Amino acid sequence: MLRDAFFKGVRDLRRSFLYWAVGIAFMVILFCLFYPTVRDSAASVQKLIDSLPAAFKNVFIGQGVSFTSPKGYIDGRILSFMSPLLFLVFAVGLGARQIAGEEEAGTLSLLLSYPMSRRRLLAQKAAVLVVAIAALTVAHFGALVIGVTLEHMNPGYGALLGANVDLFLLALSLGTLSLTVGAATGRHGAAVGVSTIVAAAAYLVNALAPLSHTLKPLQKLSLFYYYGGAQPLSIGVRPVYAGLLLAVTAVLAAVAFLAFERRDVRV
Amino acid sequence: MTAAIVTERLTKSYGKNRGVVDLDLEIAAGEVFGFLGPNGAGKTTTIRVLLDLIRPTSGRVTVLGLDSRRQSLAVRRRVGFLPGELSLYSHLTGEETLRFFANLRGGVDWQYVGGLVEQLDFDLTKKVSDLSTGNKRKLGLIQAFMHRPELLILDEPTVGLDPLVQHEFHHFIAEARDRGQTVFLSSHVLPEVQRVCDRVGFIREGEMVAVEEVSALTGRAVRELDVVFAQPVSPDVFAHVPGVTAVSANGGGLHLTVAGPLDATVKKLAEFEVVTMTSREPDLEDVFFHFYSGRDRAS
Ligand SMILES: Nc1ncnc2c1ncn2[C@@H]1O[C@H](COP(=O)(O)OP(=O)(O)O)[C@@H](O)[C@H]1O
Ligand SMILES: [Mg+2]
């Protein structure tokens, strides 16, 4: 388990990953179990939602969907806000820890005094990030499948899988941003800060764009736009958009390699 | 035989801050070299350049005949490093730490490592977070020695350790020399360097001031003596004793600075009734001052 920096990274994650996976699965299933209540009082729930200010509704529930249909409910309760939020906290924290965290803890100098190129170390650290987010996505997807099956919500398993793949790619892109800022600066705080600001801005721009002429043209710059506009089941995911998220990740990773290769390692 | 370390006009600036300036250094294979300088002199900066952790602003550096930048991987394969501010993975045990680092080297001779562990009386089963400073440093020392590197780079290996452990470390380093390993060791205390090194290089404010054989140095060691007498003694009595470079009244006694052998001073002291006497090594700046002002006068 301590074969190299990748295996050590996975090993270091064991316990905290378990908490994350169980917590997210628990949340997802709980929301699903609540669906019948919402469905059975559909009229009054929908009236309540329609009475909310549009901006509030867009940010916290989703844009103009039927909240009481299975797809609308899963988007509104789970996929548009809660899951991305939790995934981003997980991915950004993990991304920042990979290089910057190790550097601030003081162990990076010793690690790089071993015969391992910076490129190789970064590749192994990035692999930890990919594997961890993928595993969390599997837990998330599994819980969704269980939840919708229990409540006969039937949103279509293909659509559900597509939404999860997109969620994975979204989290990976922002996790990679965090890794990259950390690899370029060696500062954990900067990595978390920059990524959090980018994620929050991207989310808000996407959610509020339909309500604002000023924001409208910016929507396509938001990563969330490519995550089914934060309503992956209602709007649907598109392979081109998934590819775009992947391309953003690849560019960020390339920047990480270039920057990390060139700079001084801090004590 | 290729030199173990060569730096030619090595300069490293941190923005406007000086790191090291035009540093020339040549360390022969098989020697124990003490890199001596006060805090902030540039010792750690130099060491980090050798390992390609930081990149020089200008100058050329070769380690074991290899270019420190282009051939860094080959260099690091053959070097063992103990960082000055040692941080290890606190959640791993000593054994796990060594396994991880050994794996990064593609395996080591565990029998040999076992010997090192035994010699330092180190407990492998404890978590790093439960280790004392001295034991953490022992673990750091073991990982540096574990693959029998040709060159050991130790950045202030004994600072902050209690004298007993310091002594153990010095012994450990002396054995490395006997095995034919080259040791490059930084320190800010002269006695340590005198005890374990063959040669010493003085670095101050980023510049190499001098390189000396330790044997040439010991004869000129400088000590501060505080002596309390039963009756008052005039400082003038000691002013012309060979070796005494300064003397002043100090409370009820005298404060003497003595360079080189103490013999003449001790014999002079014996003429009076001495109540207490304490001796201490002066700080490095004083040594510089005495050593080099003395030599300037001589030349
Ligand atoms: N990362 C850095 N940024 C700015 N200045 C630095 C940095 N590292 C070292 N220095 C400066 O370079 C000089 C040499 O430091 P260092 O090599 O750590 O000295 P030593 O190890 O001899 O105590 C000091 O003046 C220090 O302030
Ligand atoms: Mg230092």
XYZ file of C-alpha atoms and ligand atoms in Angstrom:
594
model
C 0.000 0.000 0.000
C 3.001 2.307 0.239
C 4.387 1.391 -3.149
C 4.573 4.955 -4.438
C 3.010 8.376 -4.006
C -0.196 7.236 -5.726
C -0.764 4.253 -3.493
C 0.194 6.228 -0.440
C -2.227 8.962 -1.500
C -5.052 6.447 -1.822
C -4.133 4.872 1.488
C -4.070 8.250 3.227
C -7.607 8.808 2.021
C -9.145 5.573 3.251
C -10.935 6.791 6.334
C -12.039 10.231 5.267
C -13.269 8.824 1.972
C -15.469 6.381 3.790
C -17.121 9.230 5.695
C -17.693 11.155 2.510
C -19.100 8.218 0.597
C -21.418 7.116 3.380
C -22.538 10.693 4.045
C -23.335 11.412 0.428
C -25.082 8.092 -0.121
C -27.136 8.648 3.009
C -28.177 12.121 1.871
C -29.122 10.936 -1.604
C -31.246 8.044 -0.372
C -32.925 10.205 2.261
C -33.983 12.744 -0.340
C -35.357 9.985 -2.521
C -37.387 8.608 0.360
C -38.968 12.013 0.756
C -40.233 12.054 -2.796
C -43.670 10.487 -2.180
C -44.541 13.216 0.310
C -43.742 15.876 -2.236
C -45.518 14.069 -5.043
C -48.672 13.534 -3.009
C -48.984 17.191 -2.212
C -47.741 18.254 -5.615
C -50.142 21.133 -6.066
C -49.314 22.924 -2.850
C -45.556 22.267 -3.131
C -45.499 23.616 -6.658
C -47.499 26.655 -5.544
C -45.003 27.280 -2.750
C -42.089 27.028 -5.158
C -43.764 29.290 -7.684
C -44.202 31.885 -4.991
C -40.450 32.036 -4.270
C -38.419 34.907 -5.728
C -37.026 33.771 -9.065
C -33.410 34.348 -8.097
C -33.777 32.310 -4.929
C -35.485 29.538 -6.830
C -32.831 29.477 -9.540
C -29.970 29.346 -7.082
C -31.295 26.794 -4.631
C -33.761 24.645 -6.540
C -33.276 24.983 -10.234
C -34.724 26.865 -13.113
C -38.361 26.567 -14.001
C -38.673 22.832 -13.677
C -41.530 20.878 -12.367
C -40.308 20.117 -8.911
C -42.867 17.443 -8.382
C -41.951 15.250 -11.347
C -39.322 12.607 -10.529
C -36.686 14.178 -12.736
C -37.434 17.666 -11.534
C -37.344 16.518 -7.934
C -34.002 14.716 -8.265
C -32.492 17.696 -10.042
C -33.917 20.224 -7.627
C -33.190 18.402 -4.410
C -30.019 16.542 -5.252
C -28.223 17.095 -8.531
C -28.404 20.822 -9.038
C -27.105 22.035 -5.713
C -26.423 19.543 -2.914
C -24.333 17.026 -4.817
C -22.197 19.563 -6.703
C -21.599 21.439 -3.473
C -20.421 18.343 -1.615
C -18.413 17.069 -4.566
C -16.700 20.410 -4.965
C -15.758 20.678 -1.313
C -14.317 17.192 -1.557
C -12.501 17.732 -4.861
C -11.144 21.204 -4.089
C -9.853 20.143 -0.681
C -8.250 17.038 -2.089
C -6.748 18.893 -5.038
C -5.193 21.498 -2.778
C -3.767 18.877 -0.460
C -1.936 16.962 -3.184
C 0.972 19.324 -3.783
C 0.380 22.527 -1.822
C -0.753 20.683 1.290
C 2.288 18.463 1.236
C 4.497 21.477 0.611
C 3.073 23.436 3.525
C 3.371 20.402 5.766
C 7.064 20.420 4.840
C 7.235 16.903 3.428
C 7.536 17.842 -0.237
C 11.248 18.679 -0.041
C 12.123 15.289 1.363
C 9.841 13.549 -1.122
C 11.484 15.334 -4.044
C 14.954 14.513 -2.766
C 14.134 10.965 -3.838
C 14.719 9.856 -7.420
C 11.283 10.815 -8.674
C 10.728 13.549 -11.226
C 8.295 16.290 -10.430
C 6.293 15.244 -13.461
C 5.927 11.742 -12.141
C 4.994 12.922 -8.668
C 2.369 15.278 -10.048
C 0.963 12.524 -12.264
C 0.618 10.228 -9.268
C -0.972 12.961 -7.192
C -3.402 13.784 -10.007
C -4.255 10.092 -10.281
C -5.232 10.093 -6.604
C -7.613 12.947 -7.336
C -9.175 11.208 -10.339
C -9.604 7.903 -8.548
C -11.063 9.468 -5.416
C -13.611 11.584 -7.282
C -14.520 8.625 -9.469
C -15.051 6.434 -6.412
C -17.211 9.086 -4.793
C -19.233 9.282 -8.001
C -19.750 5.541 -7.926
C -21.072 5.797 -4.370
C -23.315 8.682 -5.389
C -24.619 6.868 -8.444
C -25.188 3.677 -6.497
C -27.186 5.527 -3.858
C -29.274 7.242 -6.537
C -30.041 3.928 -8.192
C -31.123 2.491 -4.859
C -33.181 5.576 -4.012
C -35.066 5.872 -7.289
C -35.681 2.146 -7.381
C -37.120 2.132 -3.879
C -39.494 4.953 -4.712
C -40.236 3.838 -8.283
C -39.174 7.224 -9.602
C -37.918 5.804 -12.880
C -35.971 8.735 -14.310
C -34.163 6.379 -16.697
C -30.940 4.764 -15.579
C -29.086 5.942 -18.684
C -29.952 9.547 -17.918
C -28.935 9.020 -14.314
C -25.592 7.600 -15.357
C -25.042 10.477 -17.770
C -25.755 12.982 -15.029
C -23.262 11.264 -12.749
C -20.578 11.203 -15.410
C -21.088 14.919 -15.838
C -20.979 15.497 -12.111
C -17.699 13.590 -12.030
C -16.274 15.716 -14.821
C -17.428 18.945 -13.180
C -15.860 18.006 -9.853
C -12.724 16.825 -11.599
C -12.297 20.118 -13.439
C -12.580 22.157 -10.249
C -10.468 19.703 -8.276
C -7.830 20.006 -10.968
C -8.029 23.784 -10.769
C -7.258 23.452 -7.080
C -4.408 21.028 -7.748
C -3.021 23.373 -10.376
C -3.124 26.526 -8.269
C -1.487 24.528 -5.484
C 1.174 23.094 -7.771
C 1.922 26.509 -9.224
C 2.044 28.455 -5.960
C 2.681 25.906 -3.233
C -0.058 27.590 -1.216
C -2.936 25.549 0.103
C -5.028 28.582 0.972
C -4.648 30.046 -2.495
C -5.636 26.751 -4.085
C -8.797 26.408 -2.013
C -9.632 30.103 -2.257
C -9.287 30.470 -5.998
C -11.165 27.250 -6.726
C -13.982 28.101 -4.345
C -14.430 31.536 -5.851
C -14.406 30.123 -9.384
C -16.903 27.420 -8.430
C -19.258 29.820 -6.662
C -19.082 32.354 -9.477
C -19.675 29.655 -12.072
C -22.667 28.362 -10.167
C -24.249 31.759 -9.641
C -23.667 32.916 -13.204
C -25.334 29.786 -14.512
C -28.249 30.020 -12.104
C -28.925 33.728 -12.513
C -28.108 34.141 -16.201
C -31.683 33.461 -17.338
C -32.852 36.381 -15.192
C -30.277 38.943 -16.277
C -29.381 40.407 -19.647
C -25.925 41.230 -18.334
C -25.177 37.696 -17.192
C -26.804 35.929 -20.102
C -23.752 36.041 -22.411
C -21.544 34.837 -19.568
C -23.506 31.673 -18.972
C -21.500 29.744 -21.526
C -18.339 30.549 -19.578
C -19.742 28.793 -16.553
C -18.651 25.210 -15.994
C -22.117 24.471 -14.653
C -23.632 25.258 -18.026
C -21.837 22.177 -19.308
C -23.157 20.137 -16.404
C -26.655 20.125 -17.914
C -27.081 23.721 -16.742
C -27.054 22.307 -13.206
C -30.197 20.328 -14.072
C -28.651 17.323 -15.701
C -31.829 15.216 -15.712
C -34.302 17.866 -16.858
C -32.085 19.512 -19.418
C -29.972 16.489 -20.169
C -26.273 16.052 -20.657
C -24.492 16.245 -23.983
C -21.329 14.373 -24.916
C -19.886 17.532 -26.437
C -20.290 19.328 -23.137
C -18.759 16.445 -21.246
C -15.833 16.630 -23.647
C -15.554 20.323 -22.960
C -15.313 19.762 -19.214
C -12.646 17.177 -19.865
C -10.765 19.597 -22.114
C -10.794 22.258 -19.391
C -9.367 19.679 -16.993
C -6.663 18.714 -19.480
C -5.605 22.326 -20.028
C -5.468 22.964 -16.282
C -3.405 19.823 -15.786
C -0.981 20.906 -18.496
C -0.549 24.243 -16.736
C 0.098 22.386 -13.479
C 2.877 20.331 -15.052
C 4.542 23.329 -16.646
C 4.363 25.501 -13.547
C 5.417 22.822 -11.077
C 8.377 21.810 -13.203
C 9.791 25.312 -13.246
C 9.398 26.718 -9.815
C 11.297 26.517 -6.552
C 9.958 24.175 -3.901
C 9.329 26.006 -0.657
C 10.919 24.820 2.579
C 38.433 10.755 -8.740
C 35.576 13.146 -9.540
C 34.771 15.669 -6.851
C 31.589 14.953 -4.909
C 30.274 18.488 -5.163
C 31.429 21.400 -7.267
C 29.748 24.789 -7.407
C 31.072 27.488 -9.689
C 29.973 31.038 -9.042
C 26.677 29.761 -7.717
C 24.240 32.603 -7.159
C 20.687 32.363 -5.902
C 18.596 35.438 -5.302
C 15.092 35.407 -3.899
C 13.757 38.466 -5.649
C 15.660 41.216 -3.973
C 16.756 38.955 -1.120
C 20.202 37.495 -1.190
C 20.409 33.734 -0.944
C 24.010 32.980 -1.914
C 26.390 34.986 -4.088
C 29.123 33.669 -6.402
C 29.697 30.647 -4.237
C 32.652 28.438 -5.200
C 32.866 25.114 -3.466
C 34.713 21.906 -4.139
C 34.230 18.846 -2.013
C 36.362 15.795 -2.638
C 34.981 12.295 -2.679
C 35.383 10.610 0.689
C 35.727 13.657 2.883
C 33.484 14.958 5.625
C 32.972 18.594 4.858
C 31.492 21.038 7.343
C 29.538 23.895 5.871
C 29.631 26.396 8.669
C 27.784 29.667 8.967
C 25.404 31.607 11.167
C 21.637 31.486 10.602
C 20.624 33.055 7.330
C 24.096 32.650 5.820
C 22.858 30.602 2.863
C 23.596 27.011 3.894
C 20.112 25.647 3.286
C 19.864 27.593 0.049
C 23.040 25.934 -1.248
C 21.884 22.488 -0.199
C 18.494 22.896 -1.876
C 20.204 23.848 -5.120
C 22.273 20.653 -4.989
C 19.060 18.625 -4.869
C 17.316 20.668 -7.562
C 14.602 21.725 -5.131
C 15.365 25.309 -6.065
C 17.013 26.607 -9.201
C 20.118 28.769 -9.216
C 19.919 32.295 -10.558
C 23.314 31.713 -12.163
C 26.353 29.506 -11.860
C 27.072 25.851 -12.418
C 26.629 22.976 -10.028
C 27.726 19.383 -10.396
C 27.086 16.642 -7.881
C 28.981 13.350 -8.224
C 30.082 14.576 -11.623
C 26.498 15.077 -12.798
C 24.767 18.310 -13.692
C 22.505 19.159 -10.778
C 19.643 20.252 -13.014
C 19.695 18.113 -16.121
C 20.785 14.960 -14.324
C 19.013 15.537 -11.064
C 17.340 12.127 -10.997
C 20.683 10.369 -11.295
C 22.060 12.628 -8.579
C 19.174 11.921 -6.225
C 19.548 8.191 -6.750
C 23.033 8.387 -5.239
C 22.476 10.941 -2.502
C 20.912 10.700 0.947
C 19.367 13.850 2.358
C 18.381 14.963 5.838
C 16.513 18.279 5.602
C 17.094 21.012 8.135
C 13.456 21.409 8.991
C 12.543 17.766 8.923
C 8.879 16.955 8.374
C 7.707 13.379 8.120
C 4.246 11.877 7.634
C 2.824 12.021 11.133
C 0.216 9.292 10.589
C 2.758 6.672 9.508
C 4.825 4.539 11.841
C 8.596 4.531 11.599
C 8.474 1.259 9.732
C 5.845 2.481 7.277
C 7.868 5.626 6.705
C 10.961 3.621 5.836
C 8.984 1.221 3.623
C 7.502 4.088 1.665
C 10.831 5.807 1.163
C 12.563 2.522 0.345
C 9.941 1.837 -2.313
C 10.667 5.200 -3.886
C 14.224 3.974 -4.324
C 13.099 0.685 -5.774
C 13.973 -1.265 -2.646
C 16.827 -1.349 -0.156
C 18.851 -3.906 1.765
C 16.644 -4.411 4.834
C 19.318 -6.221 6.722
C 21.499 -3.155 6.467
C 18.619 -0.884 7.478
C 17.952 -3.152 10.433
C 21.537 -2.579 11.496
C 21.106 1.182 11.356
C 17.888 0.963 13.355
C 19.568 -1.151 15.968
C 22.592 1.077 16.193
C 20.447 4.128 16.850
C 18.181 2.148 19.161
C 15.151 3.331 17.246
C 11.608 2.033 17.825
C 10.029 1.345 14.420
C 6.552 0.595 15.704
C 5.712 4.067 16.985
C 3.811 6.584 14.950
C 5.826 9.570 13.821
C 3.420 11.850 15.667
C 4.373 10.106 18.921
C 8.127 10.483 18.430
C 10.326 13.009 20.217
C 12.336 15.504 18.192
C 15.438 13.393 18.635
C 13.723 10.212 17.506
C 12.159 11.928 14.519
C 15.612 13.087 13.534
C 16.912 9.552 13.963
C 14.269 8.357 11.537
C 15.348 11.116 9.172
C 18.934 9.993 9.510
C 18.054 6.373 8.819
C 16.140 7.251 5.651
C 19.127 9.271 4.467
C 21.561 6.398 5.056
C 19.251 3.550 4.108
C 20.430 2.985 0.531
C 24.144 3.394 1.298
C 24.448 6.582 -0.747
C 27.819 7.754 -1.976
C 27.042 11.241 -0.750
C 25.170 12.335 2.342
C 23.804 15.843 2.558
C 22.833 16.673 6.120
C 21.395 20.107 6.878
C 22.125 20.976 10.510
C 21.579 17.383 11.633
C 22.047 17.914 15.357
C 20.528 21.318 16.057
C 18.079 21.129 18.952
C 19.117 17.641 20.049
C 20.297 16.794 23.532
C 24.045 16.207 23.888
C 23.750 12.455 24.182
C 21.901 12.129 20.894
C 24.252 14.652 19.307
C 27.105 12.428 20.297
C 25.368 9.417 18.754
C 24.893 11.355 15.531
C 28.546 12.358 15.409
C 29.552 8.759 15.859
C 27.166 7.733 13.098
C 28.687 10.276 10.745
C 32.234 9.243 11.605
C 31.342 5.693 10.639
C 30.076 6.886 7.277
C 33.490 8.354 6.629
C 35.105 5.051 7.546
C 32.860 3.330 4.989
C 34.126 5.758 2.360
C 30.968 7.836 2.054
C 31.225 11.554 1.427
C 29.416 13.769 3.924
C 28.380 17.345 3.352
C 27.111 18.675 6.630
C 25.935 22.149 7.517
C 26.140 23.562 10.989
C 26.169 26.828 12.838
C 28.302 25.595 15.705
C 32.040 25.279 15.368
C 32.730 22.539 17.944
C 30.461 20.135 16.099
C 32.265 20.720 12.854
C 35.615 20.392 14.571
C 34.562 17.106 16.043
C 33.338 15.374 12.907
C 34.724 17.107 9.828
C 37.947 16.974 7.837
C 37.502 20.360 6.268
C 35.315 23.306 6.964
C 33.991 26.065 4.749
C 32.825 29.294 6.331
C 29.848 30.964 4.719
C 28.619 34.369 5.798
C 25.950 36.560 4.258
C 25.783 34.338 1.212
C 29.482 34.393 0.506
C 32.160 31.799 1.028
C 34.650 33.398 3.372
C 37.246 30.676 3.752
C 37.887 26.970 3.548
C 40.217 25.394 6.090
C 41.465 22.018 7.203
C 39.945 21.361 10.591
C 43.361 20.404 11.950
C 44.613 23.896 11.118
C 41.684 25.332 13.005
C 41.807 23.441 16.248
C 45.110 24.956 17.234
C 43.461 28.340 17.057
C 40.170 27.629 18.737
C 38.847 30.539 20.729
C 37.315 30.206 24.188
C 35.733 32.553 26.662
C 36.700 32.031 30.289
C 34.953 33.528 33.310
C 37.084 33.244 36.416
C 36.190 34.245 39.965
C 39.091 34.707 42.398
C 39.225 34.709 46.183
C 40.993 38.096 46.086
C 40.652 40.761 43.414
C 43.063 40.332 40.501
C 43.938 43.080 38.054
C 43.158 42.423 34.375
C 46.646 43.697 33.520
C 48.158 40.525 34.944
C 46.723 38.546 32.014
C 47.136 41.123 29.289
C 50.411 39.689 28.038
C 49.863 35.995 28.631
C 50.343 34.130 25.307
C 46.969 33.339 23.710
C 44.906 35.854 25.649
C 43.346 38.217 23.129
C 41.102 40.161 25.477
C 40.601 40.534 29.192
C 38.185 42.581 31.244
C 36.978 42.856 34.813
C 33.714 41.076 35.301
C 31.963 41.483 38.660
C 34.278 39.928 41.208
C 36.440 38.226 38.595
C 37.842 38.378 35.101
C 36.542 37.628 31.664
C 39.227 36.241 29.348
C 39.199 35.469 25.657
C 41.832 32.906 24.764
C 42.871 31.767 21.307
C 44.721 28.502 20.804
C 46.144 26.331 23.595
C 45.040 27.201 27.111
C 48.262 26.093 28.755
C 49.847 29.494 29.450
C 46.603 30.912 30.761
C 45.992 27.999 33.101
C 49.515 28.229 34.517
C 49.080 31.929 35.129
C 45.710 31.337 36.803
C 47.353 28.835 39.103
C 49.282 31.642 40.740
C 46.028 32.911 42.267
C 43.302 31.385 44.381
C 40.569 30.468 41.894
C 37.039 29.993 43.250
C 35.140 29.089 40.086
C 35.912 28.964 36.412
C 33.546 28.493 33.481
C 34.529 28.077 29.859
C 32.305 28.404 26.859
C 32.647 28.329 23.106
C 32.037 31.758 21.671
C 29.469 32.220 18.954
C 30.480 31.944 15.384
C 30.752 35.631 14.688
C 33.340 35.896 17.447
C 35.274 33.015 15.977
C 35.326 34.705 12.632
C 36.454 37.880 14.195
C 39.261 36.324 16.182
C 40.316 33.821 13.592
C 40.528 36.195 10.710
C 41.614 39.337 12.466
C 44.370 37.200 13.956
C 45.442 35.900 10.611
C 45.331 39.313 8.958
C 47.757 40.518 11.532
C 50.025 37.552 10.926
C 50.162 38.000 7.166
N 12.156 31.304 0.047
C 12.864 32.395 0.384
N 12.421 33.622 0.052
C 13.125 34.730 0.371
N 14.296 34.717 1.031
C 14.799 33.529 1.392
C 14.112 32.304 1.094
N 14.852 31.284 1.569
C 15.954 31.841 2.141
N 15.913 33.175 2.037
C 16.947 34.116 2.516
O 18.199 33.681 2.052
C 19.175 33.793 3.060
C 19.829 32.459 3.310
O 18.909 31.590 3.932
P 19.256 30.078 4.271
O 19.910 29.462 3.099
O 18.029 29.445 4.774
O 20.315 30.248 5.443
P 20.894 29.172 6.479
O 20.433 27.830 6.075
O 22.371 29.329 6.377
O 20.398 29.565 7.818
C 18.488 34.361 4.287
O 18.739 35.723 4.340
C 17.026 34.099 4.025
O 16.249 35.121 4.583
Mg 19.279 26.489 7.238
